[in-house]
Coordinates of C-alpha atoms in Angstrom, one line a residue:
X1 CA -90.9 -4.4 -36.3
X2 CA -90.3 -0.7 -36.7
X3 CA -90.4 -0.3 -32.9
X4 CA -87.9 -3.1 -32.4
X5 CA -85.6 -1.6 -35.1
X6 CA -85.8 1.7 -33.3
X7 CA -84.9 0.2 -29.9
X8 CA -81.9 -1.7 -31.5
X9 CA -80.7 1.5 -33.1
X10 CA -80.9 3.4 -29.8
X11 CA -79.0 0.7 -27.9
X12 CA -76.4 0.5 -30.7
X13 CA -76.0 4.3 -30.6
X14 CA -75.6 4.4 -26.8
X15 CA -73.1 1.5 -26.9
X16 CA -71.1 3.3 -29.6
X17 CA -71.1 6.5 -27.6
X18 CA -69.9 4.7 -24.5
X19 CA -67.2 2.9 -26.5
X20 CA -66.0 6.2 -28.0
X21 CA -65.9 7.9 -24.6
X22 CA -64.0 4.9 -23.1
X23 CA -61.6 5.0 -26.0
X24 CA -60.9 8.7 -25.6
X25 CA -60.4 8.3 -21.8
X26 CA -57.9 5.4 -22.5
X27 CA -56.0 7.6 -24.9
X28 CA -55.8 10.5 -22.4
X29 CA -54.2 8.4 -19.7
X30 CA -50.5 7.5 -19.8
X31 CA -50.2 3.8 -18.8
X32 CA -47.9 2.9 -15.9
X33 CA -45.2 0.4 -16.9
X34 CA -45.7 -3.0 -15.4
X35 CA -43.1 -4.0 -12.7
X36 CA -40.3 -5.9 -14.4
X37 CA -38.8 -9.1 -13.0
X38 CA -36.2 -9.7 -15.6
X39 CA -33.1 -7.7 -16.6
X40 CA -33.5 -5.4 -19.6
X41 CA -31.5 -6.4 -22.7
X42 CA -27.8 -5.6 -22.4
X43 CA -27.7 -4.8 -18.7
X44 CA -26.2 -8.2 -17.8
X45 CA -23.2 -7.5 -20.1
X46 CA -22.7 -4.1 -18.7
X47 CA -22.7 -5.4 -15.1
X48 CA -20.2 -8.1 -16.0
X49 CA -17.7 -5.4 -17.1
X50 CA -18.0 -3.3 -14.0
X51 CA -15.1 -3.6 -11.5
X52 CA -17.4 -2.6 -8.6
X53 CA -19.6 -5.0 -6.6
X54 CA -23.0 -4.8 -8.5
X55 CA -26.4 -5.9 -7.4
X56 CA -29.8 -5.5 -9.2
X57 CA -32.9 -5.7 -7.1
X58 CA -36.4 -6.3 -8.5
X59 CA -39.6 -4.5 -7.3
X60 CA -39.9 -7.1 -4.4
X61 CA -36.3 -6.5 -3.3
X62 CA -35.2 -9.8 -4.6
X63 CA -31.7 -10.0 -6.1
X64 CA -32.0 -10.5 -9.9
X65 CA -28.2 -10.3 -10.5
X66 CA -25.2 -10.0 -8.3
X67 CA -21.6 -9.9 -9.4
X68 CA -19.0 -12.3 -8.0
X69 CA -17.4 -9.5 -6.0
X70 CA -20.7 -8.7 -4.3
X71 CA -21.0 -12.3 -3.2
X72 CA -17.3 -12.5 -2.2
X73 CA -17.8 -9.5 0.1
X74 CA -21.0 -11.2 1.4
X75 CA -23.2 -8.3 0.5
X76 CA -25.6 -10.9 -1.0
X77 CA -26.8 -14.2 0.3
X78 CA -28.9 -16.3 -2.1
X79 CA -31.4 -13.8 -3.6
X80 CA -31.3 -11.4 -0.6
X81 CA -29.3 -8.2 -0.1
X82 CA -28.2 -8.7 3.5
X83 CA -26.9 -5.2 4.3
X84 CA -29.8 -3.4 5.8
X85 CA -28.5 0.1 5.0
X86 CA -28.1 -0.7 1.3
X87 CA -31.6 -2.2 1.2
X88 CA -33.2 0.9 2.9
X89 CA -31.3 3.1 0.4
X90 CA -32.6 1.0 -2.6
X91 CA -36.2 1.3 -1.4
X92 CA -35.8 5.1 -1.2
X93 CA -34.4 5.3 -4.7
X94 CA -37.3 3.1 -6.0
X95 CA -39.9 5.4 -4.4
X96 CA -38.6 8.8 -5.7
X97 CA -36.2 7.8 -8.5
X98 CA -33.4 10.0 -7.1
X99 CA -29.9 8.6 -7.4
X100 CA -28.1 8.4 -4.1
X101 CA -24.5 8.1 -3.0
X102 CA -23.0 7.3 0.4
X103 CA -20.2 5.4 2.2
X104 CA -20.7 2.5 4.5
X105 CA -18.6 0.3 6.7
X106 CA -19.3 -3.4 6.4
X107 CA -17.9 -6.1 8.7
X108 CA -16.7 -8.8 6.3
X109 CA -14.3 -11.6 6.9
X110 CA -12.4 -11.5 3.6
X111 CA -9.6 -9.4 5.1
X112 CA -9.9 -10.4 8.7
X113 CA -11.8 -8.9 11.6
X114 CA -11.5 -5.3 10.3
X115 CA -14.4 -3.7 8.5
X116 CA -14.3 -2.8 4.8
X117 CA -15.3 0.7 3.6
X118 CA -17.5 0.9 0.5
X119 CA -18.4 3.9 -1.7
X120 CA -22.0 3.2 -2.7
X121 CA -24.1 4.5 -5.6
X122 CA -27.7 3.5 -5.9
X123 CA -29.8 4.3 -9.1
X124 CA -33.1 3.3 -10.7
X125 CA -33.0 1.3 -13.9
X126 CA -35.4 3.3 -16.1
X127 CA -39.0 3.0 -15.0
X128 CA -38.9 -0.7 -14.6
X129 CA -38.9 -0.8 -10.8
X130 CA -35.5 -2.3 -10.8
X131 CA -32.7 -0.8 -8.7
X132 CA -29.0 -1.0 -9.3
X133 CA -26.6 -0.9 -6.3
X134 CA -22.9 -0.4 -7.0
X135 CA -20.4 -0.7 -4.1
X136 CA -16.7 0.0 -4.5
X137 CA -14.1 -1.2 -2.0
X138 CA -12.4 1.9 -0.6
X139 CA -10.2 0.1 2.0
X140 CA -7.0 0.2 0.1
X141 CA -7.5 3.8 -1.0
X142 CA -8.0 4.9 2.6
X143 CA -5.0 2.9 3.7
X144 CA -2.8 4.7 1.1
X145 CA -4.2 8.1 2.1
X146 CA -3.4 7.3 5.8
X147 CA 0.2 6.2 4.8
X148 CA 0.6 9.5 2.8
X149 CA -0.6 11.6 5.8
X150 CA 1.7 9.7 8.1
X151 CA 4.6 10.2 5.7
X152 CA 4.0 14.0 5.5
X153 CA 3.7 14.3 9.2
X154 CA 6.8 12.1 9.8
X155 CA 9.0 13.9 7.3
X156 CA 7.9 17.3 8.6
X157 CA 9.0 16.2 12.1
X158 CA 12.3 14.6 10.9
X159 CA 13.3 17.8 9.0
X160 CA 12.1 20.2 11.6
X161 CA 14.1 18.5 14.5
X162 CA 17.6 19.0 13.1
X163 CA 16.8 22.4 11.5
X164 CA 15.5 23.6 14.9
X165 CA 18.5 22.2 16.7
X166 CA 20.8 24.0 14.2
X167 CA 19.0 27.3 14.8
X168 CA 19.2 26.9 18.5
X169 CA 22.9 25.9 18.5
X170 CA 23.8 28.8 16.2
X171 CA 22.2 31.2 18.7
X172 CA 24.1 29.5 21.5
X173 CA 27.4 29.8 19.7
X174 CA 26.8 33.5 19.1
X175 CA 26.1 34.0 22.8
X176 CA 29.2 32.0 23.8
X177 CA 31.6 33.6 21.4
X178 CA 34.0 34.5 24.3
X179 CA 34.2 30.9 25.5
X180 CA 36.3 28.8 23.0
X181 CA 35.6 25.5 24.7
X182 CA 31.8 26.1 24.5
X183 CA 32.1 27.1 20.9
X184 CA 34.0 23.9 20.0
X185 CA 31.4 21.8 21.9
X186 CA 28.4 23.5 20.2
X187 CA 29.9 23.5 16.7
X188 CA 30.5 19.8 17.1
X189 CA 26.8 19.4 17.9
X190 CA 26.0 21.5 14.9
X191 CA 28.1 19.2 12.7
X192 CA 26.2 16.2 14.0
X193 CA 22.8 17.8 13.3
X194 CA 23.9 18.9 9.9
X195 CA 25.1 15.4 9.1
X196 CA 21.8 14.0 10.3
X197 CA 19.9 16.4 8.1
X198 CA 22.0 15.5 5.1
X199 CA 21.3 11.8 5.8
X200 CA 17.6 12.3 5.9
X201 CA 17.6 14.3 2.7
X202 CA 19.9 11.8 0.9
X203 CA 17.7 8.9 2.0
X204 CA 14.6 10.7 0.8
X205 CA 16.2 11.3 -2.6
X206 CA 17.2 7.7 -2.8
X207 CA 13.7 6.4 -1.8
X208 CA 12.0 8.8 -4.2
X209 CA 14.2 7.7 -7.1
X210 CA 13.6 4.1 -6.4
X211 CA 9.8 4.5 -6.1
X212 CA 9.5 6.9 -9.0
X213 CA 9.6 6.3 -12.7
X214 CA 13.2 7.3 -13.1
X215 CA 14.9 4.5 -15.2
X216 CA 17.3 2.3 -13.4
X217 CA 21.0 2.1 -14.4
X218 CA 21.8 -0.5 -17.0
X219 CA 22.0 -3.8 -15.1
X220 CA 25.4 -5.5 -15.0
X221 CA 27.0 -8.5 -13.5
X222 CA 27.7 -7.5 -9.9
X223 CA 30.3 -9.5 -7.9
X224 CA 28.9 -10.0 -4.4
X225 CA 32.3 -10.1 -2.8
X226 CA 32.9 -6.5 -3.7
X227 CA 29.4 -5.5 -2.5
X228 CA 30.0 -7.1 0.9
X229 CA 33.5 -5.7 1.2
X230 CA 32.4 -2.2 0.4
X231 CA 29.5 -2.4 2.9
X232 CA 31.8 -3.7 5.7
X233 CA 34.4 -1.0 5.0
X234 CA 31.7 1.7 5.2
X235 CA 30.8 0.8 8.8
X236 CA 34.2 -0.5 10.0
X237 CA 35.0 2.7 11.9
X238 CA 31.6 2.6 13.8
X239 CA 32.1 -1.1 14.5
X240 CA 35.7 -0.5 15.8
X241 CA 34.5 2.2 18.2
X242 CA 32.2 -0.4 19.8
X243 CA 34.7 -3.3 19.5
X244 CA 32.3 -5.2 17.2
X245 CA 33.9 -7.9 15.0
X246 CA 32.8 -7.8 11.4
X247 CA 33.1 -11.2 9.6
X248 CA 32.1 -12.5 6.2
X249 CA 31.7 -16.1 5.1
X250 CA 29.9 -18.4 2.6
X251 CA 30.3 -19.0 -1.1
X252 CA 32.9 -16.8 -2.8
X253 CA 33.0 -15.6 -6.4
X254 CA 29.2 -15.3 -6.8
X255 CA 27.7 -12.7 -9.1
X256 CA 24.2 -11.4 -9.6
X257 CA 22.6 -9.2 -12.2
X258 CA 21.6 -5.7 -11.0
X259 CA 22.7 -2.2 -10.1
X260 CA 25.9 -2.4 -8.0
X261 CA 25.4 1.0 -6.4
X262 CA 21.9 0.1 -5.1
X263 CA 23.0 -3.3 -3.9
X264 CA 25.9 -1.7 -2.0
X265 CA 23.4 0.7 -0.5
X266 CA 21.0 -2.1 0.6
X267 CA 23.9 -4.1 2.1
X268 CA 25.4 -1.1 3.8
X269 CA 22.1 -0.1 5.4
X270 CA 21.7 -3.6 6.9
X271 CA 25.2 -3.8 8.2
X272 CA 25.0 -0.3 9.7
X273 CA 21.7 -1.2 11.4
X274 CA 23.3 -4.4 12.8
X275 CA 26.2 -2.4 14.3
X276 CA 24.0 0.4 15.6
X277 CA 21.7 -2.0 17.5
X278 CA 24.4 -4.4 18.8
X279 CA 26.1 -4.0 22.2
X280 CA 29.8 -3.7 22.5
X281 CA 32.2 -6.6 22.0
X282 CA 29.7 -8.7 19.9
X283 CA 29.9 -9.9 16.3
X284 CA 28.1 -9.0 13.0
X285 CA 28.4 -11.6 10.3
X286 CA 27.6 -11.5 6.6
X287 CA 27.2 -14.8 4.8
X288 CA 26.5 -15.7 1.1
X289 CA 24.5 -18.8 0.3
X290 CA 23.7 -20.1 -3.2
X291 CA 20.5 -22.2 -3.6
X292 CA 19.0 -23.8 -6.7
X293 CA 17.2 -20.6 -7.7
X294 CA 18.4 -17.8 -5.5
X295 CA 21.4 -16.1 -4.0
X296 CA 20.9 -15.3 -0.3
X297 CA 23.0 -12.7 1.5
X298 CA 22.3 -12.7 5.3
X299 CA 23.4 -10.1 7.9
X300 CA 23.2 -11.5 11.5
X301 CA 23.9 -9.6 14.7
X302 CA 23.8 -10.4 18.4
X303 CA 21.9 -7.2 19.3
X304 CA 18.7 -6.4 21.2
X305 CA 16.4 -8.1 18.7
X306 CA 13.0 -7.0 17.5
X307 CA 9.7 -7.7 19.2
X308 CA 7.4 -10.1 17.4
X309 CA 4.6 -7.5 17.0
X310 CA 7.0 -5.1 15.2
X311 CA 8.5 -7.5 12.7
X312 CA 5.9 -6.8 10.0
X313 CA 6.4 -3.1 10.3
X314 CA 10.1 -2.6 10.3
X315 CA 10.2 -2.0 6.6
X316 CA 7.8 0.9 6.8
X317 CA 9.1 4.4 6.2
X318 CA 10.1 6.1 9.5
X319 CA 8.9 3.2 11.6
X320 CA 11.3 2.7 14.5
X321 CA 11.1 -0.1 17.1
X322 CA 13.1 2.2 19.5
X323 CA 12.7 5.8 18.3
X324 CA 14.9 7.2 21.0
X325 CA 17.8 4.8 20.3
X326 CA 17.4 5.3 16.6
X327 CA 17.8 9.0 16.8
X328 CA 20.7 8.6 19.2
X329 CA 22.5 6.5 16.6
X330 CA 21.7 8.9 13.8
X331 CA 19.1 6.7 12.1
X332 CA 16.7 8.3 9.7
X333 CA 14.0 5.5 9.8
X334 CA 14.2 5.1 6.0
X335 CA 17.0 2.6 5.7
X336 CA 15.0 -0.6 5.7
X337 CA 12.3 0.9 3.5
X338 CA 15.1 1.7 1.0
X339 CA 16.3 -1.9 1.2
X340 CA 12.8 -3.3 0.5
X341 CA 12.4 -1.2 -2.6
X342 CA 15.9 -2.0 -3.9
X343 CA 15.0 -5.7 -3.6
X344 CA 11.7 -5.1 -5.4
X345 CA 13.6 -3.5 -8.3
X346 CA 15.9 -6.5 -8.5
X347 CA 13.0 -9.0 -8.4
X348 CA 14.1 -10.2 -5.0
X349 CA 12.9 -9.8 -1.5
X350 CA 14.2 -9.0 2.0
X351 CA 13.2 -11.1 5.0
X352 CA 13.9 -10.8 8.7
X353 CA 14.2 -13.3 11.6
X354 CA 14.5 -11.9 15.1
X355 CA 14.1 -12.7 18.8
X356 CA 14.3 -10.2 21.6
X357 CA 17.6 -10.6 23.4
X358 CA 19.0 -13.0 20.7
X359 CA 19.7 -10.7 17.8
X360 CA 18.3 -10.4 14.3
X361 CA 19.1 -11.8 10.8
X362 CA 18.1 -9.9 7.7
X363 CA 18.4 -11.8 4.4
X364 CA 18.5 -10.4 0.9
X365 CA 17.2 -13.0 -1.6
X366 CA 18.1 -12.4 -5.2
X367 CA 17.4 -14.6 -8.3
X368 CA 20.4 -16.4 -9.7
X369 CA 21.5 -14.9 -13.0
X370 CA 20.8 -18.1 -14.9
X371 CA 17.1 -18.1 -13.7
X372 CA 16.5 -14.6 -15.2
X373 CA 14.7 -14.2 -18.5
X374 CA 17.1 -13.5 -21.4
X375 CA 17.2 -9.9 -22.6
X376 CA 15.1 -9.1 -25.7
X377 CA 16.6 -7.0 -28.5
X378 CA 15.7 -3.4 -28.2
X379 CA 14.6 -3.8 -24.6
X380 CA 15.7 -4.5 -21.1
X381 CA 13.9 -7.4 -19.4
X382 CA 15.5 -6.6 -16.0
X383 CA 14.4 -3.0 -16.0
X384 CA 10.9 -3.7 -17.2
X385 CA 10.4 -6.3 -14.5
X386 CA 11.7 -3.9 -11.8
X387 CA 9.4 -1.1 -12.9

């Protein structure tokens, strides 16, 4: 019995020693977290609040959560991230835990055949094996940047051309000081270039004021008869020089609510364009039509017309269907852009119908006064809507 007791004691001691060593070894090791296949608490709420397309991948590259934007852009199909570049980036982030950013172009059908540009940020979610992919659509930002670059380039050209011409003409006048006829001819050209420069600057100031935060004038009842008459009078001399007949027709005695000066500017720009792009001995007509909810003022000509592919761009700043003819007639390329912004400020719109060789019709469509919201005390509903 004593021998058995000794053996039992020896075995117990060895077992206790092994257990102690295993316990110490277990304490000395930092356990690796088990891969997670569910979203940590609170992550779903955060993802729902993000404006970007958000995708969470589990350790097996399956999609645990995808925002509606990610699915709308077709970055995700079912439980798969279908963009190979994004998947490869997510695997790299999972391996080394380093946050990565990049930009990618994805061919999606949401906005037609063109690709969509995304700014992408990929990050690990703690030590869970989950990876978060954020993709923000940069297409509109890039478009705005391109428009801004084009605007700077265009305005630089538009200002440099008359300034350069004035400088050259001034030198020519100085050299021809002993030739009165040449001096008269060149000073006439200088006046034309100075007038063109003034027009460009004035149009830029008008466009900047309309687009900026400068408050609009207090809206008033504006009689359209006076707007049409003033616009026609402003271009009558140019029309007479080409034997173009100016006529007005339609409903009389109609008024709208707005800024009379801006409405005259919009109408004058349309009529001036119609005269400039019409051949001699034709007609330019202005008509007023009242519908159940709008007042439409149309300017129709019998001019050269606008090609179909240019119709959507004629309201862009400095866009010219015929650049050479526009400069010859003194156009700045800003008139229709100004018209568009004036209509936006009046909660209206401008539309165009045209056919090459058959002329064009531009229509200003304004809300009828009785369809506008009533003014609130202490505020201006019209101005708030315009801004």
